[in-house]
Amino acid sequence: MLVNKANLAALYRGLKTEFQDALSGVPSDYEKIADVLTSTTAIEDYTWIADFPALREWIGDKVIKQLSGFKYTVVNKDFESTIAVKRNDIEDDRIGAYGLKAKATGRAAGAWPNRLIFGLLSKGWATACYDGKAFFSAEHKVAGKAVSNSGGGTGTAWYLLDTTQALKPLIMQLRKKPQMVVQDDPQTDSVFKRGEYLVSVEARGNAGFGLWHCAYGSKQDLDPTAFKTGRAAMMSLTDDNGDPLGINPNVLVVPPSLEENALEILKAEKLADNTSNIWRGMAESLVSPWLSAIA
């Protein structure tokens, strides 16, 4: 194959098609537990997350909620994956393998938000959210008192989430969607020195925490008792005035090693002691390979 502008353009169109098809075929599980928020700058300020609004009886003047004394920002990061297409392979019409590489890159790009979101969830035991405490902590403050969204324990981590609120427990901050870019100038160093044309996938964004109230993490053995404890802890949360927040956990997120436990709690008609399973259908089970087995 003659290496010219027209043939290179045709090659890149084919690679982009392979990339895009693979990208769109990756399950977007992250959207079940994270809001996708468009970013327009290098750093986004989420100080407003601290204000969880509720209606109050209007007596006298309206009460204006002031932004709390917290500061929480999420910095966008750059991500890339690059394929080197050898000029000799183009000349020899040996480009089939590059289509497979483009597919693999497309799948990696599609998995990128899953890696960020579920990876951040796994790090929630040590990574701070907007109030300066670890996302899963026994030291969150409500009306000056310590409140916990952590079940403690030392085993495999699992997570109970409420994704029905105005803001989901996590944020996928998207500055630039994954896109393929090509370097096809024969005068560049990569072509002149190494005989390689470069095809890259670029993305920009990051993951951040939303409301800790909407998430409960535990490293206790996942069984009906632990599930009940987490559910009750979330549903009993109140605002600074003591009014219920109306948290209603609806998603149980587990790594593959806890899939059977989750299904027994949420799908089985009978418990191990042959009593009726009152927790059946109380939440959706979400099994994610992107979660660390031990967070």
Tab-separated table of N, CA and C in Angstrom, residues 47-141:
chain	number	residue	atom	x	y	z
A	47	THR	N	-18.053	23.058	46.722
A	47	THR	CA	-18.377	23.502	48.073
A	47	THR	C	-19.876	23.409	48.347
A	48	TRP	N	-20.681	23.623	47.305
A	48	TRP	CA	-22.141	23.621	47.457
A	48	TRP	C	-22.699	22.274	47.903
A	49	ILE	N	-21.913	21.202	47.787
A	49	ILE	CA	-22.402	19.883	48.186
A	49	ILE	C	-22.780	19.856	49.670
A	50	ALA	N	-22.102	20.677	50.458
A	50	ALA	CA	-22.345	20.673	51.902
A	50	ALA	C	-23.774	21.082	52.261
A	51	ASP	N	-24.459	21.750	51.366
A	51	ASP	CA	-25.808	22.226	51.654
A	51	ASP	C	-26.842	21.257	51.096
A	52	PHE	N	-27.432	20.473	51.977
A	52	PHE	CA	-28.443	19.485	51.613
A	52	PHE	C	-29.798	20.114	51.889
A	53	PRO	N	-30.465	20.687	50.877
A	53	PRO	CA	-31.655	21.510	51.131
A	53	PRO	C	-32.880	20.705	51.558
A	54	ALA	N	-33.658	21.301	52.438
A	54	ALA	CA	-34.942	20.732	52.858
A	54	ALA	C	-35.935	21.872	53.029
A	55	LEU	N	-37.210	21.592	52.814
A	55	LEU	CA	-38.233	22.622	52.983
A	55	LEU	C	-38.551	22.822	54.464
A	56	ARG	N	-38.806	24.064	54.841
A	56	ARG	CA	-39.201	24.388	56.197
A	56	ARG	C	-40.460	25.242	56.129
A	57	GLU	N	-41.198	25.281	57.233
A	57	GLU	CA	-42.378	26.131	57.267
A	57	GLU	C	-41.951	27.588	57.155
A	58	TRP	N	-42.605	28.308	56.278
A	58	TRP	CA	-42.246	29.705	56.015
A	58	TRP	C	-42.949	30.585	57.048
A	59	ILE	N	-42.209	30.945	58.070
A	59	ILE	CA	-42.708	31.845	59.104
A	59	ILE	C	-41.776	33.041	59.172
A	60	GLY	N	-42.288	34.213	58.938
A	60	GLY	CA	-41.440	35.401	58.917
A	60	GLY	C	-40.594	35.439	57.652
A	61	ASP	N	-39.390	36.012	57.768
A	61	ASP	CA	-38.510	36.117	56.614
A	61	ASP	C	-37.969	34.752	56.213
A	62	LYS	N	-37.660	34.612	54.941
A	62	LYS	CA	-37.012	33.394	54.463
A	62	LYS	C	-35.633	33.260	55.104
A	63	VAL	N	-35.236	32.015	55.391
A	63	VAL	CA	-33.926	31.743	55.971
A	63	VAL	C	-32.980	31.342	54.837
A	64	ILE	N	-31.977	32.161	54.624
A	64	ILE	CA	-31.030	31.908	53.540
A	64	ILE	C	-29.908	31.011	54.037
A	65	LYS	N	-29.755	29.854	53.400
A	65	LYS	CA	-28.680	28.955	53.798
A	65	LYS	C	-27.357	29.469	53.233
A	66	GLN	N	-26.405	29.630	54.107
A	66	GLN	CA	-25.083	30.064	53.690
A	66	GLN	C	-24.213	28.848	53.378
A	67	LEU	N	-23.281	29.017	52.458
A	67	LEU	CA	-22.353	27.933	52.159
A	67	LEU	C	-21.563	27.588	53.416
A	68	SER	N	-21.466	26.308	53.699
A	68	SER	CA	-20.738	25.863	54.883
A	68	SER	C	-19.255	26.166	54.742
A	69	GLY	N	-18.556	26.078	55.858
A	69	GLY	CA	-17.135	26.425	55.856
A	69	GLY	C	-16.255	25.309	55.357
A	70	PHE	N	-16.682	24.620	54.299
A	70	PHE	CA	-15.893	23.552	53.719
A	70	PHE	C	-15.378	23.983	52.354
A	71	LYS	N	-14.339	23.331	51.912
A	71	LYS	CA	-13.794	23.575	50.591
A	71	LYS	C	-13.503	22.230	49.952
A	72	TYR	N	-14.155	21.965	48.827
A	72	TYR	CA	-13.945	20.683	48.164
A	72	TYR	C	-13.855	20.904	46.662
A	73	THR	N	-12.716	20.601	46.097
A	73	THR	CA	-12.502	20.760	44.669
A	73	THR	C	-12.023	19.447	44.069
A	74	VAL	N	-12.291	19.279	42.791
A	74	VAL	CA	-11.832	18.104	42.051
A	74	VAL	C	-11.039	18.596	40.848
A	75	VAL	N	-9.792	18.165	40.766
A	75	VAL	CA	-8.884	18.598	39.709
A	75	VAL	C	-8.942	17.620	38.544
A	76	ASN	N	-9.125	18.113	37.348
A	76	ASN	CA	-9.120	17.255	36.169
A	76	ASN	C	-7.731	16.700	35.902
A	77	LYS	N	-7.678	15.452	35.471
A	77	LYS	CA	-6.421	14.816	35.109
A	77	LYS	C	-6.470	14.374	33.653
A	78	ASP	N	-5.294	14.298	33.037
A	78	ASP	CA	-5.181	13.857	31.648
A	78	ASP	C	-4.925	12.353	31.598
A	79	PHE	N	-5.571	11.692	30.629
A	79	PHE	CA	-5.399	10.258	30.423
A	79	PHE	C	-5.166	10.006	28.935
A	80	GLU	N	-4.350	9.005	28.636
A	80	GLU	CA	-4.058	8.706	27.226
A	80	GLU	C	-3.660	7.257	27.044
A	81	SER	N	-3.798	6.791	25.807
A	81	SER	CA	-3.271	5.506	25.366
A	81	SER	C	-2.886	5.664	23.907
A	82	THR	N	-1.668	5.240	23.546
A	82	THR	CA	-1.132	5.525	22.215
A	82	THR	C	-0.713	4.243	21.501
A	83	ILE	N	-1.073	4.159	20.224
A	83	ILE	CA	-0.674	3.057	19.354
A	83	ILE	C	0.308	3.591	18.319
A	84	ALA	N	1.410	2.881	18.118
A	84	ALA	CA	2.373	3.232	17.073
A	84	ALA	C	2.099	2.355	15.853
A	85	VAL	N	1.762	2.983	14.731
A	85	VAL	CA	1.504	2.261	13.485
A	85	VAL	C	2.759	2.351	12.623
A	86	LYS	N	3.407	1.217	12.395
A	86	LYS	CA	4.678	1.210	11.655
A	86	LYS	C	4.445	1.480	10.174
A	87	ARG	N	5.265	2.346	9.620
A	87	ARG	CA	5.158	2.674	8.195
A	87	ARG	C	5.346	1.430	7.336
A	88	ASN	N	6.265	0.543	7.721
A	88	ASN	CA	6.486	-0.677	6.944
A	88	ASN	C	5.233	-1.542	6.893
A	89	ASP	N	4.480	-1.595	7.997
A	89	ASP	CA	3.251	-2.392	8.008
A	89	ASP	C	2.213	-1.819	7.060
A	90	ILE	N	2.181	-0.476	6.959
A	90	ILE	CA	1.253	0.148	6.012
A	90	ILE	C	1.675	-0.176	4.583
A	91	GLU	N	2.963	-0.046	4.303
A	91	GLU	CA	3.468	-0.328	2.954
A	91	GLU	C	3.241	-1.778	2.566
A	92	ASP	N	3.368	-2.689	3.554
A	92	ASP	CA	3.201	-4.123	3.279
A	92	ASP	C	1.764	-4.586	3.425
A	93	ASP	N	0.860	-3.645	3.673
A	93	ASP	CA	-0.561	-3.938	3.831
A	93	ASP	C	-0.801	-4.963	4.935
A	94	ARG	N	-0.087	-4.777	6.039
A	94	ARG	CA	-0.237	-5.644	7.214
A	94	ARG	C	-0.814	-4.821	8.368
A	95	ILE	N	-2.055	-4.426	8.236
A	95	ILE	CA	-2.641	-3.501	9.209
A	95	ILE	C	-3.792	-4.133	9.993
A	96	GLY	N	-4.059	-5.426	9.769
A	96	GLY	CA	-5.172	-6.075	10.468
A	96	GLY	C	-5.034	-6.033	11.966
A	97	ALA	N	-3.803	-6.226	12.463
A	97	ALA	CA	-3.593	-6.249	13.912
A	97	ALA	C	-3.919	-4.906	14.558
A	98	TYR	N	-3.794	-3.834	13.797
A	98	TYR	CA	-4.055	-2.514	14.374
A	98	TYR	C	-5.546	-2.304	14.643
A	99	GLY	N	-6.393	-2.971	13.867
A	99	GLY	CA	-7.820	-2.913	14.154
A	99	GLY	C	-8.133	-3.540	15.498
A	100	LEU	N	-7.444	-4.655	15.806
A	100	LEU	CA	-7.622	-5.297	17.112
A	100	LEU	C	-7.115	-4.392	18.226
A	101	LYS	N	-5.994	-3.709	17.971
A	101	LYS	CA	-5.468	-2.777	18.967
A	101	LYS	C	-6.444	-1.624	19.196
A	102	ALA	N	-7.056	-1.157	18.107
A	102	ALA	CA	-8.019	-0.060	18.238
A	102	ALA	C	-9.227	-0.517	19.053
A	103	LYS	N	-9.665	-1.776	18.846
A	103	LYS	CA	-10.771	-2.310	19.641
A	103	LYS	C	-10.408	-2.376	21.115
A	104	ALA	N	-9.200	-2.897	21.388
A	104	ALA	CA	-8.761	-3.006	22.777
A	104	ALA	C	-8.669	-1.634	23.438
A	105	THR	N	-8.192	-0.652	22.666
A	105	THR	CA	-8.098	0.704	23.196
A	105	THR	C	-9.484	1.288	23.445
A	106	GLY	N	-10.433	0.971	22.555
A	106	GLY	CA	-11.803	1.437	22.740
A	106	GLY	C	-12.432	0.860	23.996
A	107	ARG	N	-12.176	-0.419	24.257
A	107	ARG	CA	-12.702	-1.030	25.475
A	107	ARG	C	-12.057	-0.405	26.719
A	108	ALA	N	-10.758	-0.141	26.619
A	108	ALA	CA	-10.076	0.500	27.757
A	108	ALA	C	-10.641	1.894	28.008
A	109	ALA	N	-10.928	2.623	26.925
A	109	ALA	CA	-11.497	3.965	27.077
A	109	ALA	C	-12.901	3.902	27.659
A	110	GLY	N	-13.678	2.876	27.253
A	110	GLY	CA	-15.017	2.723	27.794
A	110	GLY	C	-15.004	2.358	29.266
A	111	ALA	N	-13.971	1.624	29.676
A	111	ALA	CA	-13.853	1.218	31.077
A	111	ALA	C	-13.265	2.317	31.954
A	112	TRP	N	-12.708	3.329	31.348
A	112	TRP	CA	-12.037	4.406	32.097
A	112	TRP	C	-12.907	5.016	33.187
A	113	PRO	N	-14.163	5.420	32.918
A	113	PRO	CA	-14.980	5.970	34.017
A	113	PRO	C	-15.281	4.934	35.097
A	114	ASN	N	-15.479	3.667	34.700
A	114	ASN	CA	-15.708	2.618	35.698
A	114	ASN	C	-14.513	2.492	36.632
A	115	ARG	N	-13.320	2.509	36.052
A	115	ARG	CA	-12.099	2.422	36.869
A	115	ARG	C	-12.020	3.585	37.855
A	116	LEU	N	-12.324	4.790	37.375
A	116	LEU	CA	-12.232	5.966	38.244
A	116	LEU	C	-13.263	5.911	39.367
A	117	ILE	N	-14.521	5.651	39.013
A	117	ILE	CA	-15.603	5.714	39.998
A	117	ILE	C	-15.510	4.588	41.018
A	118	PHE	N	-15.424	3.354	40.564
A	118	PHE	CA	-15.363	2.241	41.511
A	118	PHE	C	-14.031	2.214	42.248
A	119	GLY	N	-12.980	2.698	41.590
A	119	GLY	CA	-11.699	2.813	42.270
A	119	GLY	C	-11.753	3.822	43.406
A	120	LEU	N	-12.443	4.953	43.174
A	120	LEU	CA	-12.578	5.958	44.226
A	120	LEU	C	-13.442	5.431	45.368
A	121	LEU	N	-14.490	4.678	45.039
A	121	LEU	CA	-15.332	4.088	46.081
A	121	LEU	C	-14.491	3.190	46.989
A	122	SER	N	-13.599	2.417	46.402
A	122	SER	CA	-12.721	1.551	47.188
A	122	SER	C	-11.769	2.338	48.076
A	123	LYS	N	-11.443	3.551	47.648
A	123	LYS	CA	-10.511	4.387	48.412
A	123	LYS	C	-11.223	5.261	49.447
A	124	GLY	N	-12.537	5.101	49.553
A	124	GLY	CA	-13.320	5.974	50.425
A	124	GLY	C	-13.028	5.838	51.903
A	125	TRP	N	-12.294	4.795	52.291
A	125	TRP	CA	-11.965	4.613	53.702
A	125	TRP	C	-10.845	5.545	54.154
A	126	ALA	N	-10.067	6.039	53.204
A	126	ALA	CA	-8.932	6.891	53.564
A	126	ALA	C	-8.926	8.229	52.834
A	127	THR	N	-9.781	8.388	51.818
A	127	THR	CA	-9.798	9.613	51.015
A	127	THR	C	-10.907	10.542	51.497
A	128	ALA	N	-10.559	11.799	51.713
A	128	ALA	CA	-11.499	12.758	52.290
A	128	ALA	C	-12.554	13.210	51.282
A	129	CYS	N	-13.757	13.474	51.793
A	129	CYS	CA	-14.805	14.088	50.989
A	129	CYS	C	-14.913	15.565	51.377
A	130	TYR	N	-16.055	16.207	51.103
A	130	TYR	CA	-16.140	17.656	51.251
A	130	TYR	C	-15.955	18.147	52.683
A	131	ASP	N	-16.272	17.309	53.695
A	131	ASP	CA	-16.173	17.785	55.088
A	131	ASP	C	-14.801	17.525	55.700
A	132	GLY	N	-13.861	17.067	54.896
A	132	GLY	CA	-12.512	16.832	55.392
A	132	GLY	C	-12.303	15.484	56.047
A	133	LYS	N	-13.378	14.721	56.220
A	133	LYS	CA	-13.294	13.385	56.790
A	133	LYS	C	-13.250	12.361	55.654
A	134	ALA	N	-12.746	11.164	55.975
A	134	ALA	CA	-12.813	10.087	54.994
A	134	ALA	C	-14.264	9.885	54.581
A	135	PHE	N	-14.495	9.535	53.322
A	135	PHE	CA	-15.863	9.373	52.831
A	135	PHE	C	-16.634	8.393	53.709
A	136	PHE	N	-16.000	7.264	54.059
A	136	PHE	CA	-16.593	6.325	55.013
A	136	PHE	C	-15.919	6.546	56.359
A	137	SER	N	-16.647	7.168	57.272
A	137	SER	CA	-16.050	7.595	58.530
A	137	SER	C	-17.089	7.573	59.648
A	138	ALA	N	-16.618	7.433	60.872
A	138	ALA	CA	-17.483	7.533	62.050
A	138	ALA	C	-17.438	8.933	62.646
A	139	GLU	N	-16.801	9.872	61.924
A	139	GLU	CA	-16.578	11.210	62.471
A	139	GLU	C	-17.216	12.329	61.662
A	140	HIS	N	-18.146	12.013	60.778
A	140	HIS	CA	-18.896	13.080	60.117
A	140	HIS	C	-19.706	13.839	61.172
A	141	LYS	N	-19.884	15.109	60.948
A	141	LYS	CA	-20.589	15.934	61.927
A	141	LYS	C	-21.962	16.361	61.395
